Amino acid sequence: METLKRTKIKALLSEKPGIEVLAKGWVRTKRGNKQVKFIALNDGSTIANIQIVANAELFDEELFKKITTGASLAVRGKLVESMGSGQAVEIQATDIQVLGECDPMRFPLQKKDTTLEYLRSVAHMRLRTNTFGAVLRIRNQMAFAIHSFFNQKGFVYLHTPLITESDAEGAGDMFQVTTLDLKNIPLDKKGNVDFSKDFFGKKTSLTVSGQLEGELGATAVGEIYTFGPTFRAENSNTPRHLAEFWMIEPEMAFYDINDNMELAEEFVKFLVQWALDHCMEDLQFLNDKYDNGLIERMRSVLGIAFQRVTYTEAVEILEKAVSDGVKFEYPVHWGTDFQSEHERYLVEKHFCKPVILIDFPKDIKAFYMKQNEDGRTVRGMDVLFPKIGEIIGGSEREASLEKLEARIDELGMSRKNLEWYIDTRRYGSVPHSGFGLGFERLLLFVTGMANIRDVIPFPRTPKNAEF
Ligand code: ATP
Ligand code: MN
């Protein structure tokens, strides 16, 4: 068996019949009768299985007992035209080796139709299912597409730190990073925790965003993007929030809010198109199994311009909807942050296309957003998508030192840990903009999965960090 090189199943399925092949993978199913067994083998290279046809005369009865769902095999044989429907070729086995047996009584994936909820409880094994194979391959393609997009545009991939001293980003609650002995915490004279004794000599946390460091990069090399893990200790058990998620944050010198919106729209359209071009088999599977509107919804965002609308106009639309009898769980009036139900109403019911919201009340947005002339709104932008709500949040940044400092003071924030950031406005400040795309929110859109826990291999959510 060893003299022949293994071919991945994805490649085998498009080979011409007649050749001698070696396939390796995991058994999905086994069926057949006394004379002949049919084994569906999958190696993760594609959603499709290759069918192994094993003539019972050629093999030991004992061997077939070991070929159970989940077991791993090496199969040598001849690639032949398939008699059955559904595949062009199959392997007429001449040699089968069981690499690893799989106890059918204990294998967590033995049930035929396992719910996504159940699969989360066996997340270490769920990657073996067709569903998670499809999700992982799409996730991989999207990561590659992201790097391709920015690489084509000459953006620099900037690695921003995961451990940070700044607690001023205001994007969400943070996880503290410490090596202090929690049973014996050093206190200062006032009785507060003495962080000078901690590993970094300061209080540190896991980052909620790479943006502030991203701005340092953009104001040096022009256009950067980050793509890395982000942590938020939000105790919100929603289908759209994770405690650990991945974010893509481009930051561009000399971009105003319009350039920013254009880039965001081009970017997400590029990614959706990429998924359609490179992942169709997996999309078709997910479309048929979970969400038969998936592919159509993906296509629907491509041909059209996203609707640009100010927050103030959006409030008027939502207030009118309420007075026309639409029921929202949360109230909406000028000054409130929109909930997902409001965002989805705008996208799915009112405009029937993705929406870019701009010009938010300054009180619901971060300190660094560029202040508008009206004195009450800032140049933020949120991109809202069907079924998801917010997929991107960004803004033009406040480039004026005076205005930025005034806002920091107005909010009562400590400047102490922010001086390095403010330096961007002291030395060669430029108009600049950026945004953050939640990688898993994008994946919700391009997989049709309803719960964000099902688009990341090992989800971290409140009370759950297993596997
Ligand atoms: P939301 O209002 O949906 O909680 P946010 O306004 O707090 O999001 P931003 O700070 O604007 O989020 O972050 C940028 C992007 O990161 C969001 O548009 C979203 O796609 C993604 N994101 C934010 N928080 C989470 C989370 N907890 N889990 C997964 N993705 C997230
Ligand atoms: Mn946001």
XYZ file of C-alpha atoms and ligand atoms in Angstrom:
499
model
C 0.000 0.000 0.000
C 2.838 2.302 0.840
C 4.301 2.545 -2.652
C 1.216 4.382 -3.859
C 0.746 8.011 -2.871
C -2.480 8.985 -1.200
C -4.800 11.201 -3.229
C -7.310 13.438 -1.492
C -10.935 12.619 -2.149
C -11.670 16.007 -3.690
C -9.089 15.248 -6.378
C -10.124 11.606 -6.760
C -13.686 12.565 -7.558
C -12.599 14.395 -10.683
C -10.079 11.780 -11.842
C -10.726 9.582 -14.891
C -11.591 5.940 -14.116
C -9.017 3.215 -14.695
C -6.193 4.212 -12.376
C -4.936 2.596 -9.203
C -5.544 4.848 -6.170
C -4.998 5.110 -2.445
C -7.574 7.000 -0.369
C -7.561 7.701 3.347
C -10.354 9.028 5.471
C -13.121 8.368 7.964
C -16.108 6.133 7.433
C -19.378 8.006 7.149
C -21.633 5.028 6.505
C -21.449 1.364 5.647
C -24.208 -0.634 3.994
C -24.540 -3.610 1.698
C -25.246 -7.334 1.839
C -23.402 -10.625 2.163
C -21.703 -10.285 -1.217
C -20.732 -6.633 -1.356
C -20.265 -3.719 1.036
C -20.494 -0.031 0.221
C -18.495 2.310 2.403
C -18.813 6.084 2.185
C -15.410 7.576 2.996
C -14.752 11.239 3.736
C -11.427 12.965 4.332
C -12.580 16.555 4.808
C -11.172 17.789 1.520
C -14.728 18.112 0.227
C -18.264 17.650 1.459
C -18.598 14.726 -0.944
C -17.703 11.160 0.058
C -16.056 8.624 -2.164
C -17.824 5.303 -2.371
C -15.729 2.242 -1.639
C -17.044 -0.995 -3.077
C -15.688 -4.022 -1.230
C -16.374 -7.486 -2.543
C -16.954 -9.691 0.516
C -15.019 -12.584 -0.987
C -11.817 -10.582 -0.955
C -11.940 -9.609 2.714
C -12.194 -11.114 6.145
C -15.558 -10.929 7.877
C -13.670 -9.588 10.929
C -12.440 -6.594 8.927
C -15.958 -5.486 8.072
C -16.897 -5.547 11.751
C -14.239 -2.925 12.379
C -15.459 -0.695 9.583
C -17.988 1.350 11.514
C -19.031 4.993 11.297
C -16.135 7.168 12.442
C -13.384 4.578 11.928
C -10.396 5.647 9.838
C -9.295 3.653 6.812
C -6.676 3.442 4.124
C -8.175 1.985 0.975
C -6.355 0.890 -2.116
C -8.125 -0.059 -5.276
C -9.116 0.771 -8.777
C -11.011 3.900 -9.591
C -13.984 2.777 -11.651
C -17.033 4.389 -13.167
C -19.814 4.310 -10.599
C -22.970 2.325 -11.285
C -24.876 4.116 -8.582
C -26.254 7.600 -8.917
C -24.733 10.576 -7.178
C -21.089 10.037 -8.045
C -19.089 9.608 -11.244
C -16.436 7.314 -9.818
C -15.958 4.899 -6.946
C -13.137 2.715 -5.669
C -13.209 -1.012 -6.260
C -11.194 -1.965 -3.179
C -8.345 -4.455 -3.323
C -6.824 -3.654 0.051
C -8.428 -2.074 3.127
C -6.573 -1.213 6.281
C -8.330 -0.004 9.423
C -6.098 2.736 10.807
C -8.202 3.513 13.851
C -11.289 1.723 15.081
C -14.294 3.634 16.402
C -16.468 2.072 19.057
C -19.997 2.463 17.694
C -21.482 2.316 21.180
C -19.459 5.264 22.444
C -18.826 7.434 19.386
C -20.616 10.741 20.126
C -21.789 11.176 16.538
C -23.527 7.890 16.133
C -27.058 9.263 16.014
C -28.285 9.953 12.546
C -29.787 13.381 12.972
C -27.923 15.229 15.660
C -29.149 18.722 16.522
C -26.758 21.668 16.425
C -27.401 22.134 20.112
C -26.319 18.598 20.899
C -23.272 18.983 18.665
C -22.134 22.003 20.723
C -21.854 19.682 23.715
C -19.456 17.493 21.725
C -17.636 20.323 19.982
C -14.415 18.304 19.971
C -16.073 15.757 17.681
C -18.576 17.874 15.789
C -15.858 18.968 13.358
C -16.230 15.485 11.881
C -19.780 16.167 10.719
C -20.691 17.292 7.222
C -22.053 20.527 8.641
C -18.875 21.538 10.412
C -16.710 20.343 7.581
C -18.620 22.760 5.358
C -18.411 25.579 7.906
C -14.673 25.079 8.421
C -13.931 25.053 4.704
C -15.969 28.227 4.177
C -14.301 29.850 7.172
C -10.919 29.010 5.705
C -11.863 30.413 2.308
C -13.114 33.629 3.880
C -9.876 34.107 5.817
C -7.912 33.677 2.618
C -10.246 36.043 0.753
C -9.726 38.720 3.401
C -5.974 38.598 3.009
C -6.337 38.545 -0.781
C -8.573 41.602 -0.809
C -6.252 43.757 1.249
C -3.142 42.408 -0.359
C -4.442 43.403 -3.797
C -5.044 46.892 -2.465
C -1.609 47.250 -0.953
C -2.739 47.276 2.672
C -0.211 46.183 5.293
C -1.269 43.348 7.618
C -0.548 44.777 11.064
C -0.290 42.580 14.145
C -1.752 44.416 17.090
C -1.342 43.180 20.655
C -3.834 40.966 22.432
C -2.737 42.115 25.873
C -3.368 45.779 26.481
C -3.106 48.384 29.203
C -5.680 50.667 27.747
C -9.119 50.245 29.175
C -10.438 53.279 27.369
C -11.597 51.835 24.114
C -15.054 51.534 25.505
C -16.056 48.837 23.056
C -16.969 46.329 25.721
C -16.171 44.803 29.079
C -12.688 43.358 29.271
C -11.111 40.185 30.600
C -8.337 40.970 33.013
C -4.909 39.392 32.525
C -2.984 38.820 35.721
C -0.403 36.611 37.362
C -1.246 37.863 40.845
C -2.075 35.196 43.376
C -5.832 35.500 43.676
C -5.732 34.076 47.202
C -3.215 36.655 48.307
C -3.742 39.868 46.383
C -1.229 42.642 47.155
C -2.910 45.864 48.280
C -1.600 49.411 48.306
C -1.908 51.854 51.215
C -5.436 52.799 50.194
C -6.485 49.161 50.107
C -6.680 48.952 46.322
C -5.090 46.164 44.322
C -1.408 46.962 43.873
C -0.935 46.298 40.171
C 2.698 47.403 40.327
C 3.262 43.875 41.672
C 1.527 42.326 38.679
C 3.341 40.856 35.681
C 3.275 44.033 33.578
C 3.420 46.362 36.548
C 0.024 47.672 35.521
C -3.499 46.462 35.208
C -3.799 44.662 31.868
C -6.601 43.050 29.901
C -7.321 41.181 26.708
C -8.010 43.556 23.858
C -11.535 44.414 22.717
C -10.234 45.920 19.462
C -6.960 46.519 17.667
C -8.139 49.853 16.366
C -6.137 52.264 18.476
C -2.886 50.541 17.554
C -4.242 50.217 14.027
C -4.390 54.004 13.826
C -0.710 54.136 14.708
C -0.014 51.851 11.766
C -2.265 53.730 9.332
C -0.671 57.051 10.192
C 2.703 55.500 9.402
C 2.283 53.246 6.367
C -1.024 54.582 5.083
C -3.358 51.619 4.973
C -3.342 48.674 7.335
C -5.636 45.908 8.444
C -5.649 43.672 11.448
C -7.156 40.204 11.557
C -7.033 38.515 14.900
C -8.827 37.416 18.042
C -10.796 39.902 20.091
C -12.223 39.424 23.558
C -15.299 40.866 25.172
C -16.568 39.876 28.564
C -20.118 40.609 27.568
C -22.554 38.603 29.519
C -24.964 38.614 26.633
C -26.116 35.175 25.673
C -27.282 36.056 22.188
C -26.918 34.111 18.961
C -24.659 36.946 17.682
C -22.143 37.429 20.506
C -19.059 35.474 21.499
C -16.625 36.211 24.317
C -13.763 35.421 21.925
C -14.250 36.300 18.284
C -12.147 37.323 15.320
C -12.223 40.777 13.882
C -10.868 42.389 10.741
C -10.044 46.052 11.261
C -8.799 48.097 8.318
C -7.607 51.603 9.103
C -6.813 54.097 6.346
C -5.025 57.424 6.343
C -6.586 60.099 4.099
C -9.982 58.336 3.967
C -13.086 60.277 4.905
C -16.377 58.668 5.888
C -17.457 58.292 2.253
C -14.236 56.519 1.291
C -14.764 54.357 4.367
C -18.301 53.386 3.358
C -17.171 52.614 -0.171
C -14.385 50.356 1.050
C -16.668 48.533 3.497
C -19.243 47.880 0.791
C -16.669 46.727 -1.745
C -15.051 44.508 0.903
C -18.142 42.594 1.979
C -19.328 42.192 -1.607
C -15.918 40.800 -2.522
C -16.156 38.292 0.325
C -19.672 37.155 -0.530
C -18.704 36.789 -4.186
C -15.645 34.805 -3.169
C -17.779 32.401 -1.158
C -20.099 31.907 -4.136
C -17.132 31.331 -6.440
C -15.129 28.989 -4.194
C -17.525 27.245 -1.822
C -20.567 26.319 -3.889
C -20.736 22.645 -2.886
C -20.635 23.492 0.780
C -23.083 26.366 0.336
C -25.480 24.106 -1.509
C -25.305 21.591 1.325
C -25.973 24.232 3.999
C -28.658 25.826 1.845
C -30.490 22.513 1.515
C -30.035 21.414 5.097
C -30.530 24.576 7.164
C -31.563 27.636 5.243
C -32.988 27.406 1.771
C -32.760 31.161 1.339
C -28.985 31.209 1.846
C -27.620 31.333 -1.679
C -30.361 33.632 -2.888
C -29.751 35.999 0.027
C -26.023 36.028 -0.717
C -26.660 36.889 -4.342
C -29.164 39.557 -3.340
C -26.544 41.779 -1.716
C -24.227 41.777 -4.710
C -25.965 43.542 -7.555
C -27.261 46.543 -5.618
C -25.892 49.594 -3.857
C -26.282 49.469 -0.080
C -28.772 51.981 1.294
C -27.064 54.873 3.061
C -29.174 56.536 5.691
C -28.525 58.746 8.692
C -29.343 57.594 12.185
C -31.824 60.452 12.481
C -33.686 59.382 9.335
C -33.654 55.793 10.559
C -35.226 56.828 13.870
C -38.013 58.551 11.944
C -38.615 55.388 9.904
C -38.716 53.246 13.045
C -40.989 55.676 14.904
C -43.352 55.688 11.964
C -43.305 51.883 11.952
C -44.240 51.869 15.640
C -47.101 54.298 15.042
C -48.227 52.043 12.177
C -48.476 49.162 14.636
C -45.104 47.401 14.350
C -44.182 45.925 17.730
C -40.591 46.089 18.954
C -39.405 44.620 22.217
C -37.218 47.664 22.931
C -38.352 51.301 22.634
C -36.759 53.484 19.985
C -36.340 57.256 19.997
C -33.573 59.689 19.114
C -30.585 58.925 21.316
C -31.122 55.210 21.823
C -28.768 52.571 20.475
C -30.578 50.360 17.978
C -31.243 46.779 18.910
C -30.909 43.983 16.421
C -34.709 43.972 15.899
C -34.553 47.624 14.761
C -31.597 46.992 12.489
C -33.324 44.028 10.917
C -36.536 45.960 10.409
C -34.642 48.598 8.436
C -32.832 45.998 6.333
C -35.465 43.313 5.854
C -38.749 45.205 5.980
C -38.098 48.803 5.030
C -35.224 49.009 2.545
C -34.976 45.319 1.583
C -31.218 45.615 1.142
C -28.120 46.119 3.293
C -28.066 49.465 5.048
C -25.192 51.728 6.042
C -26.219 53.881 8.977
C -24.232 57.067 9.572
C -24.160 60.125 11.839
C -25.002 58.679 15.238
C -25.679 60.584 18.444
C -22.260 61.133 19.965
C -23.366 59.784 23.336
C -23.845 56.240 22.043
C -20.534 56.099 20.193
C -16.853 55.998 21.118
C -14.764 59.044 21.983
C -12.567 58.859 18.874
C -15.289 59.352 16.265
C -15.177 62.559 14.239
C -17.579 65.140 15.562
C -20.054 66.638 13.125
C -20.764 70.358 12.841
C -24.173 69.967 14.509
C -22.460 69.328 17.855
C -24.608 66.316 18.634
C -23.709 63.630 16.114
C -20.512 61.849 15.108
C -19.328 60.376 11.839
C -19.830 56.725 12.728
C -21.065 54.086 10.337
C -22.664 50.704 10.905
C -23.252 48.259 8.077
C -26.426 46.257 8.658
C -27.151 42.953 6.958
C -30.247 40.811 6.518
C -30.805 38.190 9.261
C -27.834 39.536 11.241
C -28.118 43.227 11.917
C -24.778 44.910 12.535
C -21.928 43.209 10.704
C -19.539 46.191 10.553
C -19.002 49.141 12.889
C -16.658 51.972 12.011
C -16.159 55.701 11.647
C -14.108 58.552 10.413
C -11.814 59.357 13.331
C -11.520 62.717 15.026
C -8.300 64.131 13.600
C -8.282 67.378 15.572
C -6.174 67.277 18.740
C -8.290 69.921 20.469
C -11.590 68.234 19.742
C -10.306 64.812 20.684
C -8.914 66.026 23.992
C -12.067 67.957 24.739
C -14.172 64.853 24.148
C -11.940 62.699 26.352
C -12.296 65.247 29.144
C -16.008 65.632 28.586
C -16.429 61.885 29.039
C -14.319 61.983 32.194
C -11.891 59.469 30.723
C -8.372 59.160 32.031
C -5.794 60.399 29.555
C -3.038 58.603 31.366
C -3.012 55.443 29.294
C -3.980 57.255 26.104
C -1.172 59.733 25.557
C 0.470 57.443 23.012
C -2.777 57.386 21.047
C -3.256 61.135 21.235
C 0.248 61.547 19.830
C -1.157 60.563 16.412
C -3.026 63.891 16.517
C 0.007 65.821 17.768
C 2.468 64.739 15.124
C 1.296 64.879 11.555
C -2.380 64.253 12.184
C -4.377 63.334 9.082
C -8.000 62.650 8.315
C -8.426 58.894 8.614
C -11.077 56.250 8.923
C -11.550 52.588 9.641
C -13.984 49.898 10.595
C -14.286 46.495 12.198
C -15.898 43.495 10.567
C -16.815 40.687 12.941
C -15.483 37.581 11.218
C -18.129 35.309 12.738
C -20.916 37.747 11.853
C -19.726 37.528 8.251
C -19.706 33.754 8.563
C -23.268 33.758 9.843
C -24.179 35.502 6.613
C -22.247 33.212 4.287
C -23.162 29.932 5.973
C -26.774 30.623 6.890
C -26.145 29.247 10.366
C -28.431 30.895 12.901
C -26.146 30.775 15.938
C -22.682 32.308 16.118
C -21.510 29.345 18.213
C -21.830 27.219 15.089
C -19.448 29.193 12.875
C -16.375 29.058 15.122
C -14.734 25.712 15.886
C -14.426 26.193 19.647
C -16.843 28.838 20.905
C -16.230 30.804 24.093
C -19.365 32.132 25.720
C -20.384 32.827 29.318
C -19.820 29.653 31.378
C -18.381 27.810 28.408
C -14.714 27.416 27.558
C -14.591 23.655 27.167
C -12.510 21.977 24.462
P -23.095 44.831 18.812
O -23.824 46.132 18.945
O -23.649 43.942 17.768
O -22.885 44.152 20.142
P -20.726 46.415 18.830
O -21.315 47.686 18.333
O -20.432 46.253 20.252
O -21.625 45.184 18.314
P -18.209 47.023 17.554
O -17.496 47.468 18.761
O -18.669 48.020 16.582
O -19.423 46.065 17.989
O -17.328 45.879 16.843
C -17.189 45.765 15.438
C -17.799 44.477 14.917
O -17.377 43.352 15.667
C -19.301 44.439 15.030
O -19.900 45.114 13.963
C -19.581 42.959 14.981
O -19.525 42.492 13.644
C -18.404 42.369 15.710
N -18.697 42.048 17.110
C -18.797 42.903 18.137
N -19.004 42.266 19.287
C -19.025 40.947 18.994
C -19.179 39.755 19.765
N -19.331 39.800 21.082
N -19.127 38.567 19.122
C -18.952 38.518 17.784
N -18.795 39.596 17.004
C -18.825 40.801 17.596
Mn -20.756 48.703 16.547
